[in-house]
Amino acid sequence: MTDQSNGARVAALVGPYSSGKTTLFEDILFSAGAIPRRGSVKDGTSLGDSGAEARARTMSTDLNIASFDYLGDAWTAIDCPGSVELIHDAQCAMMVADVVVVVCDPKPERAVTLSPVLHFLDDRNIPHMLYINKMDQEDASVRATFEALQAISSRPLLLREIPIRDADGQLTGMVDLVSERAFRWEPHKKSEMISMPKDMAALEEGARNTMLESLADFDDALMMELLEDVAPSTGDVYENLVRDLRKDLIVPVFFGSAENENGVTRLMKALRHDAPSPAETAARLGLPEAAKSAQVFNTGYAGKAGKQSHVRVWSGEIGDGDVLNGDRVANVGQPLGAKTTLVGKAGPGAVVTLGRMAEARTGDFLTEGGTTKADWPAPPTPMFALALSTDHHADEVRLSAALARLSEAHPSIRAAHDPETGELILEGQGAIQLQIALKELEADTGLSLTQDIPTVPFRGTITKSITQKARHKKQSGGHGEFADVELEVKPLPRGTGFAFVDRIVGGAVPKQYIPAVEKGVRAFLDKGPDGYPIVDVAVTLVDGSHHNVDSSDMAFQKAAAKAMGEALPKCAPIKLEPVQKVTLSAPSEFTPKVQRIATGRRGQLLGFDAKPGWPGWDEVQALIPAAEMGDIVTELRSVSLGVGTLTSEFDHLQKV
């Protein structure tokens, strides 16, 4: 295992789907010598995204983790899924990272797709850099993309380099604004230092001054030097850059083409020089001190290998045989994509897998003393659901166990039986996440699972009052069954529920049987004549009769249910549907489309406002029938570049 006496550092790669994170991940590993050849995402030969589902979808479906050495320093890179539906996995990786590299493409109109990631990083004060990828594309503009990104970042962006272009406008290299050195780029070759192009001198000077002025906002001494026209030393500039990044005061911006391996070495050197140490990160997170500690940031199940906990070691040396949080540590392994090498022990900063830590959960802070609480992001609220079923009832036990493992590995997925419909409901962030989960379930259990839209919990009620008599009489030798009731059935205001009143006088129905009448009424209303409950009804027992021998609780229950069954059709019954209060969030430019989504689903708009803490985003509030909510998040994301989200809660029942 790598010498980690100085502490291994961790960089997480995040960004929207198709931004090129996994290609950059591959470049980093190849450049560091961690892999013998550079694989291709397109050809299905990359170290990352090696799982069958990731290959089939040509997208990251889980964290890709690789530990390696770079110029004598120990590192772990974590390539995170880009889909907004899998953002919680990315958030968990970002929590344990010393620095985050946010990867994006050079289209200014797509800058908004970074909003969820940048908001999380800014909110958590996590040091991060931006890497504008795919700069080899025609019309790619560093300046336009930079300005679009600044509009959604609460931290000032700091351009660390500027592009060099040929006469045709093609990107051929870059100028480093700190060292003031120029480099030529060629596809799949190391960059070559060249003389500063004459036509770049003025542009470089202006860009460098802008960078220095941004740094001076956080350093009075540097500000005085600039005011007095004193050129700061290169060492002082680097010192400012490192300090400000580690405090999450600035966001350095780099660019390149991961597909051509351009700009990768410059990025790696910036990571090496600028990223905080594990001790600084632990202090930023406010982690408790302990002789030995580690934190679980990802949980998985690997066939016969069983449960695997990905942890970052924060202090001490974690080794096989140690006891953390009551679990004995075993099979300490160092990951490199799908391959894990058993190493036996790991020191501060290292990212390793621990086998079969039965009690450990994602987010747990592990120490020898037992469970210690540490801050951790809560899973996002589910936005999409499926009803699952198996071919055979006996398979449900196996499925339930697999669902428990699934929910543990993916905390943003929930599974539970709906007590009203009896359906097994799987909830998550969207259709993509749940389809990936279903593949995982089928591989885990070998079961063929049927999926459907969850049943909408309709209700019924009445709009007219009626008085109804009913008699239950049965004689079959010996004691018979007899009960006679007269019920007054009335509608109640919406949302009132159910009320039962006893107005019996003179003992027409003995007191011991009155609870049985109420029970019979409730049993009928709970199921209703059409299979859904009847609500907002008042039932009064006004009269009846009994038999000294043949009357019983069961007889009065049956008589009451019969009376309700005969009364209901005469009470002008109506069907009610649940209506949800929904908040739809999206960038402001998409607000009109979001409003049309709501009204197109029989929704009633309540208004919209700016989303608190999210510059350039709106929240649209609406009342929407639950029957229309099934795939609304899919449509929402289709009109908002994939970043729209929603929250929903029951509001009221209304007539269908």
XYZ file of C-alpha atoms in Angstrom:
656
model
C 0.000 0.000 0.000
C 1.046 3.597 -0.603
C 3.106 5.338 2.050
C 0.595 7.637 3.732
C 2.743 9.159 6.453
C 1.766 12.597 5.145
C -1.844 11.588 4.690
C -3.500 10.563 1.454
C -5.713 13.185 -0.152
C -9.048 12.739 -1.891
C -10.458 14.495 -4.957
C -14.051 13.934 -6.013
C -15.036 14.491 -9.656
C -18.608 15.719 -10.039
C -20.727 17.321 -12.717
C -23.722 16.771 -14.984
C -24.284 13.664 -17.053
C -22.198 13.667 -20.274
C -19.764 16.327 -19.020
C -16.857 13.889 -19.411
C -16.016 13.136 -15.751
C -15.249 9.466 -16.335
C -12.956 10.288 -19.257
C -11.120 12.798 -17.055
C -10.963 10.145 -14.307
C -9.353 7.793 -16.826
C -6.855 10.486 -17.881
C -5.824 11.132 -14.274
C -5.211 7.456 -13.558
C -3.276 6.949 -16.784
C -1.161 10.070 -16.273
C -0.358 8.950 -12.728
C 0.663 5.491 -13.969
C -2.118 3.792 -12.008
C -3.326 1.985 -15.143
C -1.172 0.686 -18.023
C -3.318 2.138 -20.771
C -6.039 4.730 -21.133
C -9.441 3.162 -21.620
C -12.421 4.625 -23.447
C -15.930 5.207 -22.146
C -17.230 5.053 -25.707
C -15.599 1.680 -26.343
C -16.506 0.267 -22.937
C -12.877 -0.193 -21.895
C -12.613 2.424 -19.134
C -11.662 1.492 -15.586
C -14.655 3.432 -14.336
C -18.245 2.535 -15.236
C -17.210 -1.099 -15.627
C -20.521 -2.533 -14.358
C -23.016 -4.012 -16.812
C -25.664 -1.364 -16.110
C -23.186 1.504 -16.448
C -21.912 0.065 -19.734
C -25.443 -0.413 -21.045
C -26.482 3.142 -20.165
C -23.073 4.700 -20.987
C -23.320 6.639 -17.730
C -22.029 6.360 -14.190
C -24.498 4.507 -11.990
C -22.314 4.331 -8.874
C -19.126 5.777 -7.452
C -15.905 4.863 -9.277
C -13.041 4.864 -6.759
C -9.323 4.543 -7.433
C -6.310 5.048 -5.155
C -2.905 5.819 -6.662
C 0.378 7.716 -6.303
C 1.142 10.953 -8.128
C 4.652 12.394 -7.911
C 5.180 10.641 -4.593
C 1.869 11.755 -3.044
C -0.933 9.363 -2.146
C -4.296 10.156 -3.730
C -7.776 8.752 -4.173
C -10.015 9.972 -6.991
C -13.766 9.400 -6.809
C -15.741 9.706 -10.043
C -19.356 10.467 -9.081
C -22.563 9.800 -11.033
C -23.763 12.842 -12.964
C -27.506 12.163 -13.037
C -29.444 14.427 -10.679
C -31.336 11.286 -9.617
C -28.104 9.883 -8.159
C -26.933 13.124 -6.565
C -27.013 11.774 -3.002
C -24.212 9.322 -3.848
C -22.191 12.263 -5.167
C -22.965 14.327 -2.062
C -21.684 11.540 0.185
C -18.414 11.409 -1.764
C -18.043 15.199 -1.657
C -18.447 15.114 2.122
C -15.195 13.156 2.585
C -13.226 14.863 -0.202
C -10.447 17.355 0.454
C -11.229 19.047 -2.846
C -13.893 18.652 -5.511
C -13.345 19.060 -9.244
C -16.566 20.226 -10.889
C -16.555 19.186 -14.546
C -18.755 20.887 -17.135
C -18.983 21.280 -20.889
C -18.380 24.667 -22.571
C -21.983 25.451 -23.473
C -23.063 28.521 -21.480
C -26.726 27.555 -21.692
C -25.944 24.340 -19.810
C -24.155 26.066 -16.934
C -27.369 25.945 -14.916
C -27.075 22.147 -14.733
C -24.288 22.689 -12.189
C -26.607 24.535 -9.803
C -27.392 21.548 -7.516
C -23.704 20.660 -7.160
C -22.422 24.219 -6.664
C -25.179 24.983 -4.181
C -24.229 21.923 -2.120
C -20.517 22.784 -2.221
C -21.093 26.426 -1.308
C -23.513 25.503 1.459
C -20.994 23.048 2.957
C -17.904 25.239 2.376
C -16.169 22.455 0.467
C -13.085 23.629 -1.506
C -13.642 23.108 -5.218
C -12.275 23.838 -8.673
C -13.975 24.046 -12.043
C -12.722 22.209 -15.114
C -14.361 23.308 -18.369
C -14.126 20.190 -20.510
C -14.512 19.606 -24.248
C -12.817 22.845 -25.185
C -11.869 21.231 -28.510
C -15.485 21.682 -29.619
C -16.256 24.262 -32.263
C -17.311 27.644 -30.834
C -16.320 26.606 -27.297
C -15.751 29.786 -25.283
C -13.971 29.934 -21.938
C -15.148 33.497 -21.326
C -18.835 32.887 -22.106
C -18.906 29.716 -20.024
C -17.025 31.436 -17.192
C -19.606 34.234 -17.048
C -22.527 31.811 -17.128
C -20.996 29.783 -14.298
C -20.320 32.872 -12.197
C -24.032 33.694 -12.359
C -24.875 30.503 -10.439
C -21.908 30.414 -8.045
C -22.041 32.237 -4.732
C -18.217 32.135 -4.645
C -16.095 34.290 -6.990
C -14.634 32.293 -9.877
C -10.959 32.787 -10.616
C -9.630 32.080 -14.107
C -6.234 30.394 -13.697
C -5.365 30.187 -17.394
C -6.438 31.577 -20.755
C -6.635 29.785 -24.128
C -4.260 30.118 -27.062
C -5.928 29.794 -30.463
C -4.616 29.532 -34.012
C -5.668 31.661 -36.982
C -8.753 29.476 -37.486
C -9.839 29.910 -33.883
C -8.913 26.350 -32.880
C -7.632 25.792 -29.342
C -3.903 25.006 -29.455
C -2.749 25.633 -25.899
C -2.974 27.835 -22.840
C -1.193 30.488 -20.795
C -0.832 29.961 -17.048
C -1.710 33.272 -15.384
C 0.455 32.672 -12.306
C 3.706 31.475 -13.839
C 3.017 33.455 -17.045
C 4.179 30.522 -19.119
C 2.629 29.384 -22.375
C 2.067 25.769 -23.415
C 1.182 24.089 -26.701
C -1.340 21.233 -26.686
C -1.579 18.307 -29.056
C -4.011 15.395 -28.729
C -2.688 12.575 -26.491
C 0.713 14.201 -26.054
C 2.348 15.984 -23.155
C 2.060 19.755 -23.319
C 5.121 21.630 -24.579
C 6.260 24.942 -23.127
C 6.558 27.645 -25.793
C 7.353 31.332 -25.947
C 4.481 33.632 -25.118
C 2.717 34.463 -28.408
C 3.113 38.180 -29.113
C -0.585 38.689 -29.693
C -1.308 37.153 -26.249
C 0.776 39.530 -24.136
C -1.850 42.229 -23.603
C -4.632 39.678 -23.133
C -2.549 37.749 -20.594
C -1.705 40.913 -18.664
C -5.352 41.931 -18.423
C -6.491 38.476 -17.335
C -3.713 38.231 -14.757
C -4.612 41.602 -13.281
C -8.225 40.486 -12.981
C -7.065 37.354 -11.139
C -4.863 39.397 -8.786
C -7.653 41.867 -8.056
C -9.931 38.967 -7.086
C -7.256 37.611 -4.749
C -6.697 41.079 -3.284
C -10.307 41.074 -2.046
C -9.091 38.632 0.625
C -5.591 40.018 1.292
C -4.981 43.642 2.325
C -1.230 43.393 1.709
C -1.797 42.267 -1.865
C -4.353 45.036 -2.316
C -1.773 47.636 -1.221
C 0.802 46.218 -3.652
C -1.646 46.519 -6.540
C -2.602 50.070 -5.567
C 1.070 51.015 -5.493
C 1.777 49.244 -8.817
C 4.112 46.774 -7.117
C 4.217 43.416 -8.889
C 3.567 40.659 -6.322
C 5.980 37.760 -6.329
C 4.913 34.483 -7.889
C 5.343 32.847 -4.480
C 2.929 35.301 -2.863
C 0.355 34.692 -5.595
C 0.558 30.937 -5.113
C 0.284 31.389 -1.356
C -2.899 33.426 -1.782
C -4.375 30.897 -4.190
C -3.721 27.982 -1.853
C -5.015 29.759 1.241
C -8.168 31.079 -0.426
C -9.041 27.752 -2.045
C -8.632 25.871 1.218
C -10.936 28.373 2.937
C -13.443 28.015 0.064
C -13.223 31.740 -0.657
C -12.521 31.324 -4.379
C -13.160 28.772 -7.135
C -10.196 28.374 -9.536
C -11.206 27.650 -13.127
C -9.230 25.437 -15.513
C -10.109 24.090 -18.945
C -9.060 21.473 -21.457
C -10.180 18.408 -23.358
C -10.245 15.150 -21.417
C -10.890 13.255 -24.652
C -7.568 14.571 -26.015
C -5.788 14.490 -22.625
C -5.246 18.244 -22.775
C -5.165 20.317 -19.595
C -5.091 17.260 -17.342
C -1.504 17.603 -16.092
C -2.087 21.264 -15.196
C -5.204 20.293 -13.247
C -3.376 17.501 -11.412
C -0.533 19.812 -10.426
C -3.040 22.332 -9.071
C -4.657 19.570 -7.042
C -1.277 18.451 -5.724
C -0.184 21.939 -4.636
C -3.489 23.479 -3.577
C -5.711 20.780 -2.044
C -6.062 20.738 1.766
C -4.581 17.952 3.870
C -6.805 15.311 5.521
C -6.226 17.011 8.879
C -7.463 20.348 7.498
C -10.527 18.647 6.044
C -11.306 16.874 9.321
C -11.030 20.225 11.129
C -13.343 21.876 8.575
C -15.893 19.124 9.124
C -15.636 19.478 12.903
C -15.009 15.754 13.345
C -14.453 14.514 16.890
C -10.913 13.585 17.855
C -10.186 9.890 18.290
C -7.129 7.642 18.346
C -8.595 5.724 15.423
C -11.481 6.931 13.293
C -13.017 6.478 9.859
C -16.231 7.508 8.148
C -18.475 5.457 5.885
C -19.397 7.351 2.724
C -20.725 4.512 0.568
C -22.179 1.056 1.178
C -22.489 -1.782 -1.289
C -23.092 -5.515 -1.566
C -20.747 -7.521 -3.761
C -22.165 -11.005 -4.289
C -20.343 -13.605 -2.206
C -18.083 -10.930 -0.729
C -21.127 -9.544 1.057
C -21.391 -6.076 2.481
C -18.628 -3.622 1.592
C -18.243 -0.306 3.432
C -16.219 2.374 1.661
C -14.626 4.524 4.339
C -12.176 7.374 4.640
C -9.697 7.020 7.481
C -9.463 10.243 9.484
C -7.066 9.344 12.285
C -4.795 6.536 13.404
C -4.231 3.342 11.492
C -7.215 1.086 10.759
C -6.324 -2.576 10.362
C -7.793 -6.060 10.231
C -8.887 -7.135 13.695
C -9.659 -3.632 15.008
C -13.094 -3.119 16.519
C -14.971 -0.007 15.380
C -18.485 0.765 16.558
C -18.760 -2.816 17.806
C -17.866 -4.412 14.442
C -14.607 -6.268 13.879
C -12.684 -4.878 10.918
C -11.794 -7.410 8.234
C -10.477 -7.423 4.679
C -9.163 -3.864 4.520
C -8.837 -3.273 0.786
C -7.577 -0.542 -1.524
C -9.899 0.085 -4.505
C -8.914 0.579 -8.118
C -12.176 0.589 -10.035
C -13.877 -2.803 -9.777
C -10.698 -4.377 -8.372
C -9.837 -4.267 -4.671
C -6.412 -5.234 -3.337
C -6.282 -6.458 0.268
C -3.777 -4.327 2.171
C -4.496 -5.213 5.807
C -4.259 -1.672 7.162
C -4.613 1.981 6.168
C -3.489 5.300 7.618
C -4.921 8.842 7.769
C -6.535 10.112 4.604
C -6.786 6.716 2.931
C -9.958 5.509 1.231
C -10.436 1.781 1.735
C -13.122 -0.878 1.828
C -13.984 -2.722 5.021
C -15.690 -6.090 4.690
C -18.838 -7.198 6.486
C -19.245 -4.278 8.904
C -22.754 -5.390 9.822
C -23.804 -2.365 11.851
C -22.046 0.361 9.837
C -24.253 2.663 7.772
C -23.449 5.375 5.246
C -22.504 8.542 7.133
C -21.460 6.727 10.336
C -18.348 8.001 12.080
C -16.507 4.898 13.288
C -14.315 4.861 16.401
C -13.100 2.294 18.915
C -15.390 3.857 21.505
C -18.576 3.262 19.529
C -21.016 5.411 17.591
C -20.188 9.117 17.415
C -22.496 11.546 15.666
C -21.164 13.568 12.752
C -22.895 15.908 10.341
C -24.141 14.170 7.203
C -26.510 15.207 4.367
C -29.987 13.726 4.645
C -31.249 11.766 1.623
C -33.477 13.841 -0.671
C -37.247 13.367 -0.529
C -38.576 10.718 -2.969
C -40.111 12.101 -6.168
C -41.078 8.952 -8.081
C -42.620 5.619 -7.093
C -43.311 2.144 -8.454
C -45.459 -0.684 -7.123
C -43.558 -3.985 -7.126
C -44.856 -7.537 -7.049
C -43.488 -11.049 -7.492
C -44.939 -14.043 -9.311
C -45.200 -16.067 -6.129
C -46.176 -14.997 -2.626
C -43.370 -17.116 -1.171
C -40.801 -14.902 -2.960
C -41.765 -11.849 -0.931
C -39.522 -12.780 1.995
C -36.491 -12.968 -0.287
C -37.511 -9.700 -1.938
C -37.944 -7.926 1.409
C -34.421 -8.876 2.470
C -33.026 -7.658 -0.854
C -34.923 -4.365 -0.516
C -33.402 -3.822 2.916
C -29.931 -4.242 1.405
C -30.848 -1.932 -1.477
C -32.076 0.837 0.832
C -28.949 0.529 2.951
C -26.715 0.844 -0.111
C -28.808 3.695 -1.562
C -30.327 5.783 1.254
C -32.281 7.937 -1.239
C -34.361 4.841 -2.131
C -37.153 3.704 0.188
C -39.286 0.575 0.181
C -42.411 -0.037 2.254
C -45.812 -1.725 2.106
C -48.734 0.656 1.702
C -51.097 -0.384 4.512
C -54.127 0.846 2.576
C -53.531 -0.667 -0.863
C -51.362 -3.568 0.274
C -48.842 -2.746 -2.458
C -45.075 -2.872 -2.048
C -43.938 0.636 -2.986
C -40.408 1.496 -4.127
C -39.676 5.237 -3.995
C -36.710 7.195 -5.287
C -35.524 10.216 -7.203
C -36.773 9.248 -10.646
C -37.364 6.549 -13.233
C -33.670 6.107 -14.065
C -32.664 5.511 -10.462
C -35.462 3.006 -9.866
C -34.779 1.124 -13.103
C -31.148 0.785 -12.057
C -32.353 -0.391 -8.646
C -34.657 -2.989 -10.215
C -31.763 -4.428 -12.228
C -29.794 -4.640 -9.000
C -32.707 -6.337 -7.220
C -33.213 -8.894 -9.972
C -29.492 -9.701 -9.998
C -29.480 -10.008 -6.204
C -32.577 -12.197 -5.888
C -32.905 -13.940 -9.252
C -36.575 -12.957 -9.167
C -38.615 -11.592 -12.027
C -40.277 -8.465 -10.675
C -43.434 -6.846 -11.989
C -43.642 -3.062 -11.771
C -46.703 -0.875 -12.030
C -48.007 2.567 -11.226
C -48.996 2.717 -7.533
C -52.723 2.671 -6.864
C -54.174 6.089 -6.078
C -55.976 5.993 -2.687
C -59.377 7.250 -3.766
C -62.148 7.899 -1.236
C -65.904 8.132 -1.364
C -68.388 10.326 0.458
C -72.071 11.271 0.390
C -73.916 14.487 -0.358
C -77.414 13.654 0.931
C -78.927 12.435 4.222
C -81.062 9.321 4.625
C -82.594 7.196 7.373
C -82.315 3.478 6.775
C -83.666 0.419 8.571
C -82.138 -3.025 8.230
C -82.713 -6.381 9.899
C -80.392 -9.349 10.092
C -82.177 -12.608 10.833
C -80.891 -16.145 10.488
C -82.288 -19.432 11.869
C -80.417 -22.683 11.379
C -81.259 -24.816 14.397
C -80.368 -23.928 17.944
C -79.622 -20.295 18.587
C -80.238 -18.054 15.596
C -79.048 -14.568 14.737
C -81.195 -11.479 15.105
C -80.576 -7.748 15.074
C -82.601 -4.788 13.898
C -81.256 -1.232 13.507
C -82.372 2.119 12.200
C -79.553 4.442 11.170
C -79.552 8.078 10.225
C -76.739 8.745 7.709
C -75.594 12.325 7.046
C -72.726 14.001 5.149
C -70.091 15.923 7.101
C -67.874 18.817 5.948
C -64.838 17.749 3.922
C -61.993 16.582 6.114
C -64.128 15.980 9.205
C -63.807 12.187 9.100
C -66.360 9.950 10.804
C -68.748 10.466 13.694
C -71.012 7.925 15.436
C -73.835 8.960 17.751
C -76.119 6.800 19.907
C -79.663 8.172 20.379
C -81.306 4.994 21.631
C -83.905 5.406 24.386
C -85.832 2.806 26.296
C -83.307 0.018 25.646
C -84.537 -0.793 22.095
C -80.930 -1.798 21.441
C -79.216 -2.908 24.667
C -76.113 -0.911 25.589
C -73.829 -3.904 25.226
C -74.663 -4.112 21.501
C -74.213 -0.428 20.622
C -70.401 -0.732 20.164
C -71.103 -3.620 17.776
C -73.316 -1.347 15.678
C -70.512 1.217 15.438
C -68.040 -1.540 14.560
C -70.281 -2.772 11.747
C -70.661 0.754 10.376
C -66.902 1.365 10.497
C -66.139 -1.963 8.822
C -68.437 -1.075 5.938
C -67.045 2.459 5.540
C -63.420 1.261 5.681
C -63.909 -0.876 2.583
C -66.799 0.908 0.882
C -68.974 -0.629 -1.811
C -66.393 0.088 -4.557
C -63.259 -0.945 -2.695
C -62.185 2.433 -1.307
C -63.069 4.004 2.073
C -66.052 6.282 2.628
C -65.217 9.438 4.590
C -66.860 12.516 6.094
C -69.986 10.685 7.248
C -71.999 10.933 10.467
C -74.065 7.903 11.482
C -76.621 8.022 14.272
C -78.266 4.948 15.767
C -81.845 6.135 16.307
C -83.816 2.914 16.851
C -83.792 -0.869 16.617
C -84.869 -4.064 18.292
C -83.318 -7.211 19.675
C -84.064 -10.800 20.711
C -83.238 -12.003 24.197
C -81.734 -15.268 22.882
C -80.677 -14.726 19.267
C -79.141 -11.255 19.423
C -75.351 -10.950 19.570
C -72.487 -8.587 18.758
C -71.982 -10.276 15.399
C -75.663 -10.015 14.530
C -75.681 -6.259 15.197
C -72.464 -5.788 13.217
C -74.081 -7.508 10.226
C -77.296 -5.522 10.585
C -75.375 -2.222 10.724
C -73.295 -3.107 7.639
C -76.461 -4.117 5.788
C -78.123 -0.809 6.686
C -75.115 1.125 5.407
C -75.013 -0.882 2.189
C -78.671 -0.097 1.512
C -78.380 3.560 2.582
C -75.321 4.589 0.630
C -76.772 4.476 -2.931
C -79.593 6.718 -1.719
C -77.189 9.328 -0.275
C -75.964 10.662 -3.670
C -72.444 9.201 -3.259
C -69.482 10.786 -5.006
C -65.891 9.714 -5.586
C -63.073 11.758 -4.054
C -59.446 11.953 -5.122
C -56.468 13.112 -3.054
C -54.937 16.422 -4.054
C -51.284 17.162 -3.347
C -49.732 20.511 -2.538
C -46.697 20.528 -4.813
C -43.661 22.796 -5.008
C -41.852 22.549 -8.340
C -38.315 23.997 -8.429
C -36.408 24.905 -11.596
C -34.229 27.646 -13.075
C -36.252 30.819 -13.653
C -35.981 30.635 -17.445
C -38.116 27.479 -17.349
C -40.825 28.806 -15.004
C -43.496 29.262 -17.741
C -42.976 25.653 -18.872
C -43.175 24.437 -15.283
C -46.469 26.274 -14.816
C -47.832 24.620 -17.959
C -46.863 21.222 -16.573
C -48.960 21.906 -13.473
C -52.018 23.206 -15.323
C -51.749 20.400 -17.868
C -52.240 17.937 -15.041
C -55.479 19.453 -13.780
C -53.454 21.564 -11.385
C -54.449 24.802 -9.724
C -51.585 27.311 -9.656
C -51.059 29.013 -6.300
C -48.233 31.272 -7.481
C -44.464 31.299 -7.764
C -41.550 32.997 -6.078
C -37.760 33.032 -6.050
C -36.278 29.922 -4.465
C -34.577 30.956 -1.213
C -30.797 30.679 -1.418
C -30.830 29.633 -5.093
C -30.033 32.620 -7.344
C -31.811 32.352 -10.689
C -34.282 29.666 -9.536
C -38.035 29.812 -8.943
C -40.489 27.708 -6.973
C -43.944 27.143 -8.460
C -46.676 26.143 -5.992
C -49.737 24.247 -7.195
C -52.484 21.896 -6.110
C -52.377 18.793 -8.306
C -54.467 15.594 -8.094
C -52.408 12.603 -6.917
C -53.590 10.646 -9.973
C -51.638 13.112 -12.142
C -48.397 12.931 -10.155
C -47.001 9.603 -11.398
C -44.372 10.769 -13.883
C -44.477 14.512 -13.262
C -40.825 14.640 -12.176
C -39.820 13.098 -15.516
C -41.644 15.823 -17.437
C -40.293 18.492 -15.105
C -36.725 17.431 -15.776
C -37.319 17.167 -19.504
C -38.074 20.919 -19.653
C -35.355 22.033 -17.202
C -32.159 20.435 -18.565
C -32.569 17.597 -16.083
C -32.255 19.633 -12.862
C -35.860 20.317 -11.795
C -37.009 18.929 -8.445
C -40.232 18.823 -6.475
C -41.721 18.260 -3.051
C -45.251 17.073 -2.440
C -47.602 16.577 0.485
C -51.263 15.647 0.860
C -53.514 18.697 1.018
C -57.167 17.695 0.692
C -59.740 15.495 -1.027
C -61.847 16.752 -3.887
C -64.605 15.375 -6.107
C -63.249 13.549 -9.127
